[in-house]
Amino acid sequence: MTVHDTAHVELYTSHAPSTIDYFVSGMGFTRVADRVEADRSSILLRQGESRVIVTSGRGIWKFLDQHGDGIADIALTCDDVTKTRDAAVAAGGESFAPAHGNPVVSAFGGVTHTLLPRPFDPEARPPGHAWETAPQRQETGDTPGRIRLLDHIAVCVEDSALRDYADYYDAAFGMSRYSSDYVAVGDQAMDSIVVRSESGRVTFTLVAPDPTKSPGQLDAFLDRNGGPGVQHLAFLVDEIIPSVRELRDRGVEFLSTPGTYYDMLADRFTGMREKIEELRATQILADRDEWGYLLQLFSRSPYERNTLFFELIQRQGSRGFGSANIRALYEAVERDRLAAG
């Protein structure tokens, strides 16, 4: 019942051409293969060990009506797919019709998990015999290869269900609670639990708003998404500064960071003044823990409902997820507000 890898994520979209262009032209993914079925068509994209299947067509309209463009399935490799399916059902999950011969179980909201046998080969085609190699002229982005793998998946859920989902991933998939955090920023707050597979290659950051506080961005996500869903995908890179510069030049929009954040960062990261100026120039965020530090930056959502977005993350020993940046960003914005007032 132990999961080992995220084999791929499947993104349902109402407009495949623009979604493909974002991943290939913007983020440097390679278009590997295409598949056409009776009620939908799919395109397999890959970069490093990260695989994204982009699917469109009338067969997914119900999901799109409820949630908009977003992640609909997260495929997990496991020791025994049948035992894992049974464990998920025993833990309160739902079993669905198999996908290309593989069990499918509920995850959260409208998202499912397709269960695949080990081992995981990022260069192999996903299950199903209808994949055809993509035309050569469509295969590759301009400079692919910056992204190494999928570092973690952030999932937004209701506060009342946060611990239930953490328990579900433990009982169904053998994922243990890695860490938990509560972050209060002004009159808003969020709670989080990180669950991780024993292999360390599957990580879900479960986040939920505190209902006793004022509504914030997580409440807005749940409303726009029609319930729980994947808030963002975090992709690991070796060098985030050139990665951000390249992606920004190719049209990917990132969130902006107030200048006062970097003034405060100098107090948190002593002895890194030159590095901080590079971060200021590229708007990249930094955080540290007892193991090291990390650098991260979040994209703007390219989708109409402003739900799913993406993260680039570089780890220099850090095992965290940048929670201190939420508070630091809030304080920086508040300092700007007070200065302007």
mmCIF file of C-alpha atoms in Angstrom, residues 13-246:
data_model
loop_
_atom_site.group_PDB
_atom_site.id
_atom_site.type_symbol
_atom_site.label_atom_id
_atom_site.label_comp_id
_atom_site.label_asym_id
_atom_site.label_seq_id
_atom_site.Cartn_x
_atom_site.Cartn_y
_atom_site.Cartn_z
ATOM 1 C CA THR A 13 -8.504 22.363 -20.099
ATOM 2 C CA SER A 14 -11.157 24.119 -22.132
ATOM 3 C CA HIS A 15 -8.579 25.371 -24.657
ATOM 4 C CA ALA A 16 -5.750 22.950 -25.365
ATOM 5 C CA PRO A 17 -3.721 25.131 -27.810
ATOM 6 C CA SER A 18 -3.121 27.939 -25.304
ATOM 7 C CA THR A 19 -2.404 25.464 -22.481
ATOM 8 C CA ILE A 20 0.114 23.574 -24.596
ATOM 9 C CA ASP A 21 1.738 26.833 -25.679
ATOM 10 C CA TYR A 22 2.108 27.902 -22.036
ATOM 11 C CA PHE A 23 3.915 24.696 -21.078
ATOM 12 C CA VAL A 24 6.024 24.310 -24.235
ATOM 13 C CA SER A 25 6.823 27.882 -25.329
ATOM 14 C CA GLY A 26 6.648 29.372 -21.850
ATOM 15 C CA MET A 27 7.988 26.725 -19.466
ATOM 16 C CA GLY A 28 10.179 24.664 -21.798
ATOM 17 C CA PHE A 29 8.326 21.341 -21.758
ATOM 18 C CA THR A 30 8.628 18.913 -24.656
ATOM 19 C CA ARG A 31 5.567 17.631 -26.491
ATOM 20 C CA VAL A 32 6.177 13.890 -26.557
ATOM 21 C CA ALA A 33 3.019 12.121 -27.740
ATOM 22 C CA ASP A 34 -0.660 12.570 -28.609
ATOM 23 C CA ARG A 35 -3.697 10.371 -27.925
ATOM 24 C CA VAL A 36 -7.198 10.699 -29.434
ATOM 25 C CA GLU A 37 -10.144 8.896 -27.823
ATOM 26 C CA ALA A 38 -13.878 8.901 -28.510
ATOM 27 C CA ASP A 39 -14.740 11.850 -26.238
ATOM 28 C CA ARG A 40 -11.383 13.498 -25.545
ATOM 29 C CA SER A 41 -7.851 14.041 -26.785
ATOM 30 C CA SER A 42 -4.645 14.219 -24.752
ATOM 31 C CA ILE A 43 -1.107 15.497 -25.205
ATOM 32 C CA LEU A 44 1.822 14.190 -23.144
ATOM 33 C CA LEU A 45 4.418 16.781 -22.107
ATOM 34 C CA ARG A 46 7.704 16.083 -20.339
ATOM 35 C CA GLN A 47 10.585 17.986 -18.813
ATOM 36 C CA GLY A 48 13.135 16.172 -16.682
ATOM 37 C CA GLU A 49 11.145 13.665 -14.635
ATOM 38 C CA SER A 50 7.991 15.817 -14.710
ATOM 39 C CA ARG A 51 5.145 14.661 -16.931
ATOM 40 C CA VAL A 52 1.940 16.576 -17.608
ATOM 41 C CA ILE A 53 -0.949 15.223 -19.679
ATOM 42 C CA VAL A 54 -3.144 17.982 -21.129
ATOM 43 C CA THR A 55 -6.649 16.752 -21.959
ATOM 44 C CA SER A 56 -9.583 18.468 -23.677
ATOM 45 C CA GLY A 57 -12.901 17.391 -25.245
ATOM 46 C CA ARG A 58 -16.575 16.856 -24.471
ATOM 47 C CA GLY A 59 -15.834 13.976 -22.082
ATOM 48 C CA ILE A 60 -14.427 16.392 -19.462
ATOM 49 C CA TRP A 61 -17.056 19.151 -19.654
ATOM 50 C CA LYS A 62 -18.591 18.225 -16.282
ATOM 51 C CA PHE A 63 -15.248 18.737 -14.522
ATOM 52 C CA LEU A 64 -14.665 22.030 -16.339
ATOM 53 C CA ASP A 65 -18.148 23.290 -15.457
ATOM 54 C CA GLN A 66 -17.562 22.557 -11.772
ATOM 55 C CA HIS A 67 -13.894 23.471 -11.369
ATOM 56 C CA GLY A 68 -12.588 25.214 -14.471
ATOM 57 C CA ASP A 69 -9.190 24.377 -15.961
ATOM 58 C CA GLY A 70 -7.129 22.408 -13.462
ATOM 59 C CA ILE A 71 -5.536 19.163 -12.343
ATOM 60 C CA ALA A 72 -8.055 16.304 -12.555
ATOM 61 C CA ASP A 73 -5.844 13.279 -11.900
ATOM 62 C CA ILE A 74 -2.557 12.580 -10.119
ATOM 63 C CA ALA A 75 -1.146 9.186 -11.134
ATOM 64 C CA LEU A 76 0.792 7.389 -8.394
ATOM 65 C CA THR A 77 3.024 4.333 -8.709
ATOM 66 C CA CYS A 78 2.689 1.775 -5.933
ATOM 67 C CA ASP A 79 3.805 -1.696 -4.878
ATOM 68 C CA ASP A 80 0.430 -3.345 -5.393
ATOM 69 C CA VAL A 81 -2.307 -1.429 -7.228
ATOM 70 C CA THR A 82 -5.118 -3.741 -6.114
ATOM 71 C CA LYS A 83 -4.198 -3.622 -2.432
ATOM 72 C CA THR A 84 -3.782 0.158 -2.622
ATOM 73 C CA ARG A 85 -7.213 0.546 -4.211
ATOM 74 C CA ASP A 86 -8.739 -1.638 -1.501
ATOM 75 C CA ALA A 87 -6.958 0.339 1.216
ATOM 76 C CA ALA A 88 -8.259 3.609 -0.242
ATOM 77 C CA VAL A 89 -11.837 2.302 -0.226
ATOM 78 C CA ALA A 90 -11.425 0.995 3.325
ATOM 79 C CA ALA A 91 -10.171 4.450 4.354
ATOM 80 C CA GLY A 92 -13.311 6.091 2.994
ATOM 81 C CA GLY A 93 -12.297 6.700 -0.613
ATOM 82 C CA GLU A 94 -14.301 5.834 -3.719
ATOM 83 C CA SER A 95 -13.274 3.440 -6.490
ATOM 84 C CA PHE A 96 -14.040 4.441 -10.095
ATOM 85 C CA ALA A 97 -13.986 2.669 -13.443
ATOM 86 C CA PRO A 98 -10.396 1.708 -14.370
ATOM 87 C CA ALA A 99 -8.437 4.034 -16.655
ATOM 88 C CA HIS A 100 -6.757 2.001 -19.418
ATOM 89 C CA GLY A 101 -6.829 -1.043 -17.150
ATOM 90 C CA ASN A 102 -5.534 0.669 -14.009
ATOM 91 C CA PRO A 103 -7.487 1.295 -10.774
ATOM 92 C CA VAL A 104 -8.716 4.825 -10.077
ATOM 93 C CA VAL A 105 -9.636 6.106 -6.619
ATOM 94 C CA SER A 106 -10.817 9.413 -5.201
ATOM 95 C CA ALA A 107 -8.364 12.014 -3.964
ATOM 96 C CA PHE A 108 -10.009 15.330 -2.973
ATOM 97 C CA GLY A 109 -12.755 17.412 -4.548
ATOM 98 C CA GLY A 110 -13.116 16.314 -8.159
ATOM 99 C CA VAL A 111 -9.521 15.013 -8.355
ATOM 100 C CA THR A 112 -8.646 11.310 -8.611
ATOM 101 C CA HIS A 113 -5.575 9.086 -8.339
ATOM 102 C CA THR A 114 -4.798 6.585 -11.075
ATOM 103 C CA LEU A 115 -2.768 3.764 -9.525
ATOM 104 C CA LEU A 116 0.113 2.441 -11.615
ATOM 105 C CA PRO A 117 2.546 -0.403 -10.901
ATOM 106 C CA ARG A 118 6.214 0.213 -10.267
ATOM 107 C CA PRO A 119 8.788 0.930 -11.527
ATOM 108 C CA PHE A 120 8.381 4.491 -12.785
ATOM 109 C CA ASP A 121 10.152 5.344 -16.042
ATOM 110 C CA PRO A 122 9.717 9.036 -16.987
ATOM 111 C CA GLU A 123 10.551 8.250 -20.615
ATOM 112 C CA ALA A 124 7.915 5.521 -20.944
ATOM 113 C CA ARG A 125 4.443 6.273 -22.289
ATOM 114 C CA PRO A 126 1.559 6.319 -19.792
ATOM 115 C CA PRO A 127 -0.860 3.357 -19.861
ATOM 116 C CA GLY A 128 -2.886 2.894 -23.030
ATOM 117 C CA HIS A 129 -1.943 1.819 -26.524
ATOM 118 C CA ALA A 130 -3.230 4.827 -28.464
ATOM 119 C CA TRP A 131 -0.270 7.178 -27.903
ATOM 120 C CA GLU A 132 1.373 8.395 -31.095
ATOM 121 C CA THR A 133 4.677 10.237 -31.265
ATOM 122 C CA ALA A 134 4.147 13.964 -31.640
ATOM 123 C CA PRO A 135 5.261 15.592 -34.904
ATOM 124 C CA GLN A 136 8.912 16.645 -34.721
ATOM 125 C CA ARG A 137 8.109 20.283 -35.420
ATOM 126 C CA GLN A 138 5.971 20.417 -32.269
ATOM 127 C CA GLU A 139 8.223 18.465 -29.973
ATOM 128 C CA THR A 140 10.456 20.863 -28.134
ATOM 129 C CA GLY A 141 10.405 24.224 -26.410
ATOM 130 C CA ASP A 142 13.210 26.698 -27.082
ATOM 131 C CA THR A 143 15.420 25.765 -24.126
ATOM 132 C CA PRO A 144 14.035 22.707 -22.329
ATOM 133 C CA GLY A 145 15.653 21.135 -19.316
ATOM 134 C CA ARG A 146 15.557 23.676 -16.468
ATOM 135 C CA ILE A 147 12.898 21.730 -14.548
ATOM 136 C CA ARG A 148 14.172 18.529 -12.923
ATOM 137 C CA LEU A 149 11.085 17.078 -11.278
ATOM 138 C CA LEU A 150 7.826 17.778 -9.479
ATOM 139 C CA ASP A 151 8.901 18.860 -5.987
ATOM 140 C CA HIS A 152 5.458 18.940 -4.361
ATOM 141 C CA ILE A 153 1.767 19.494 -5.017
ATOM 142 C CA ALA A 154 -0.152 22.066 -2.970
ATOM 143 C CA VAL A 155 -3.769 21.135 -2.289
ATOM 144 C CA CYS A 156 -6.362 23.547 -0.904
ATOM 145 C CA VAL A 157 -9.113 21.968 1.222
ATOM 146 C CA GLU A 158 -11.697 23.111 3.763
ATOM 147 C CA ASP A 159 -10.440 23.465 7.327
ATOM 148 C CA SER A 160 -12.959 20.928 8.621
ATOM 149 C CA ALA A 161 -11.472 18.249 6.343
ATOM 150 C CA LEU A 162 -7.746 19.014 6.645
ATOM 151 C CA ARG A 163 -6.885 16.329 9.183
ATOM 152 C CA ASP A 164 -9.234 13.827 7.581
ATOM 153 C CA TYR A 165 -7.334 14.132 4.295
ATOM 154 C CA ALA A 166 -4.002 13.717 6.081
ATOM 155 C CA ASP A 167 -5.353 10.553 7.721
ATOM 156 C CA TYR A 168 -6.657 9.323 4.357
ATOM 157 C CA TYR A 169 -3.238 9.604 2.698
ATOM 158 C CA ASP A 170 -1.695 7.728 5.594
ATOM 159 C CA ALA A 171 -4.210 4.867 5.634
ATOM 160 C CA ALA A 172 -4.690 4.541 1.873
ATOM 161 C CA PHE A 173 -1.215 5.261 0.475
ATOM 162 C CA GLY A 174 1.223 4.836 3.345
ATOM 163 C CA MET A 175 2.122 8.550 3.376
ATOM 164 C CA SER A 176 3.107 9.927 6.771
ATOM 165 C CA ARG A 177 2.712 13.414 8.199
ATOM 166 C CA TYR A 178 6.004 15.167 7.526
ATOM 167 C CA SER A 179 5.269 18.540 9.103
ATOM 168 C CA SER A 180 2.472 20.919 10.063
ATOM 169 C CA ASP A 181 2.293 24.679 10.328
ATOM 170 C CA TYR A 182 -0.103 27.440 11.296
ATOM 171 C CA VAL A 183 0.567 30.857 9.805
ATOM 172 C CA ALA A 184 -1.340 33.944 10.950
ATOM 173 C CA VAL A 185 -1.000 37.128 8.919
ATOM 174 C CA GLY A 186 -3.002 40.051 10.205
ATOM 175 C CA ASP A 187 -6.655 39.040 10.467
ATOM 176 C CA GLN A 188 -6.183 35.997 8.199
ATOM 177 C CA ALA A 189 -4.614 32.600 8.881
ATOM 178 C CA MET A 190 -3.941 29.263 7.247
ATOM 179 C CA ASP A 191 -3.317 25.786 8.587
ATOM 180 C CA SER A 192 -1.236 23.191 6.745
ATOM 181 C CA ILE A 193 -0.159 19.562 6.960
ATOM 182 C CA VAL A 194 2.516 18.080 4.699
ATOM 183 C CA VAL A 195 2.201 14.373 3.883
ATOM 184 C CA ARG A 196 5.057 12.533 2.183
ATOM 185 C CA SER A 197 5.721 9.046 0.883
ATOM 186 C CA GLU A 198 8.460 6.941 2.431
ATOM 187 C CA SER A 199 10.403 7.307 -0.827
ATOM 188 C CA GLY A 200 10.321 11.102 -0.434
ATOM 189 C CA ARG A 201 9.189 11.420 -4.052
ATOM 190 C CA VAL A 202 5.494 12.122 -3.461
ATOM 191 C CA THR A 203 4.660 15.172 -1.343
ATOM 192 C CA PHE A 204 1.320 16.885 -0.829
ATOM 193 C CA THR A 205 1.117 20.177 1.031
ATOM 194 C CA LEU A 206 -2.450 20.305 2.332
ATOM 195 C CA VAL A 207 -3.514 23.880 3.139
ATOM 196 C CA ALA A 208 -6.761 25.206 4.580
ATOM 197 C CA PRO A 209 -8.075 28.601 5.701
ATOM 198 C CA ASP A 210 -8.864 29.221 9.358
ATOM 199 C CA PRO A 211 -12.650 29.737 9.417
ATOM 200 C CA THR A 212 -12.423 31.794 12.627
ATOM 201 C CA LYS A 213 -10.445 34.476 10.760
ATOM 202 C CA SER A 214 -11.359 36.837 7.941
ATOM 203 C CA PRO A 215 -11.721 35.239 4.491
ATOM 204 C CA GLY A 216 -8.555 35.309 2.373
ATOM 205 C CA GLN A 217 -6.959 33.851 -0.720
ATOM 206 C CA LEU A 218 -7.626 30.213 0.253
ATOM 207 C CA ASP A 219 -11.320 30.918 0.768
ATOM 208 C CA ALA A 220 -11.350 32.616 -2.640
ATOM 209 C CA PHE A 221 -9.699 29.559 -4.219
ATOM 210 C CA LEU A 222 -12.273 27.183 -2.748
ATOM 211 C CA ASP A 223 -15.058 29.399 -4.040
ATOM 212 C CA ARG A 224 -13.655 29.794 -7.582
ATOM 213 C CA ASN A 225 -12.650 26.139 -7.811
ATOM 214 C CA GLY A 226 -15.976 24.806 -6.596
ATOM 215 C CA GLY A 227 -14.355 23.081 -3.618
ATOM 216 C CA PRO A 228 -10.987 21.432 -2.880
ATOM 217 C CA GLY A 229 -8.398 21.114 -5.621
ATOM 218 C CA VAL A 230 -4.772 21.455 -6.643
ATOM 219 C CA GLN A 231 -3.726 25.022 -5.893
ATOM 220 C CA HIS A 232 -0.265 24.817 -7.453
ATOM 221 C CA LEU A 233 2.412 22.521 -8.835
ATOM 222 C CA ALA A 234 5.948 23.176 -7.569
ATOM 223 C CA PHE A 235 8.740 22.300 -10.003
ATOM 224 C CA LEU A 236 12.302 21.809 -8.744
ATOM 225 C CA VAL A 237 15.112 23.571 -10.624
ATOM 226 C CA ASP A 238 18.870 23.645 -10.042
ATOM 227 C CA GLU A 239 19.288 27.385 -10.672
ATOM 228 C CA ILE A 240 16.199 29.494 -10.151
ATOM 229 C CA ILE A 241 17.579 32.914 -11.124
ATOM 230 C CA PRO A 242 18.354 32.059 -14.781
ATOM 231 C CA SER A 243 15.199 29.911 -14.888
ATOM 232 C CA VAL A 244 12.988 32.826 -13.863
ATOM 233 C CA ARG A 245 14.698 35.177 -16.293
ATOM 234 C CA GLU A 246 14.225 32.743 -19.172
#
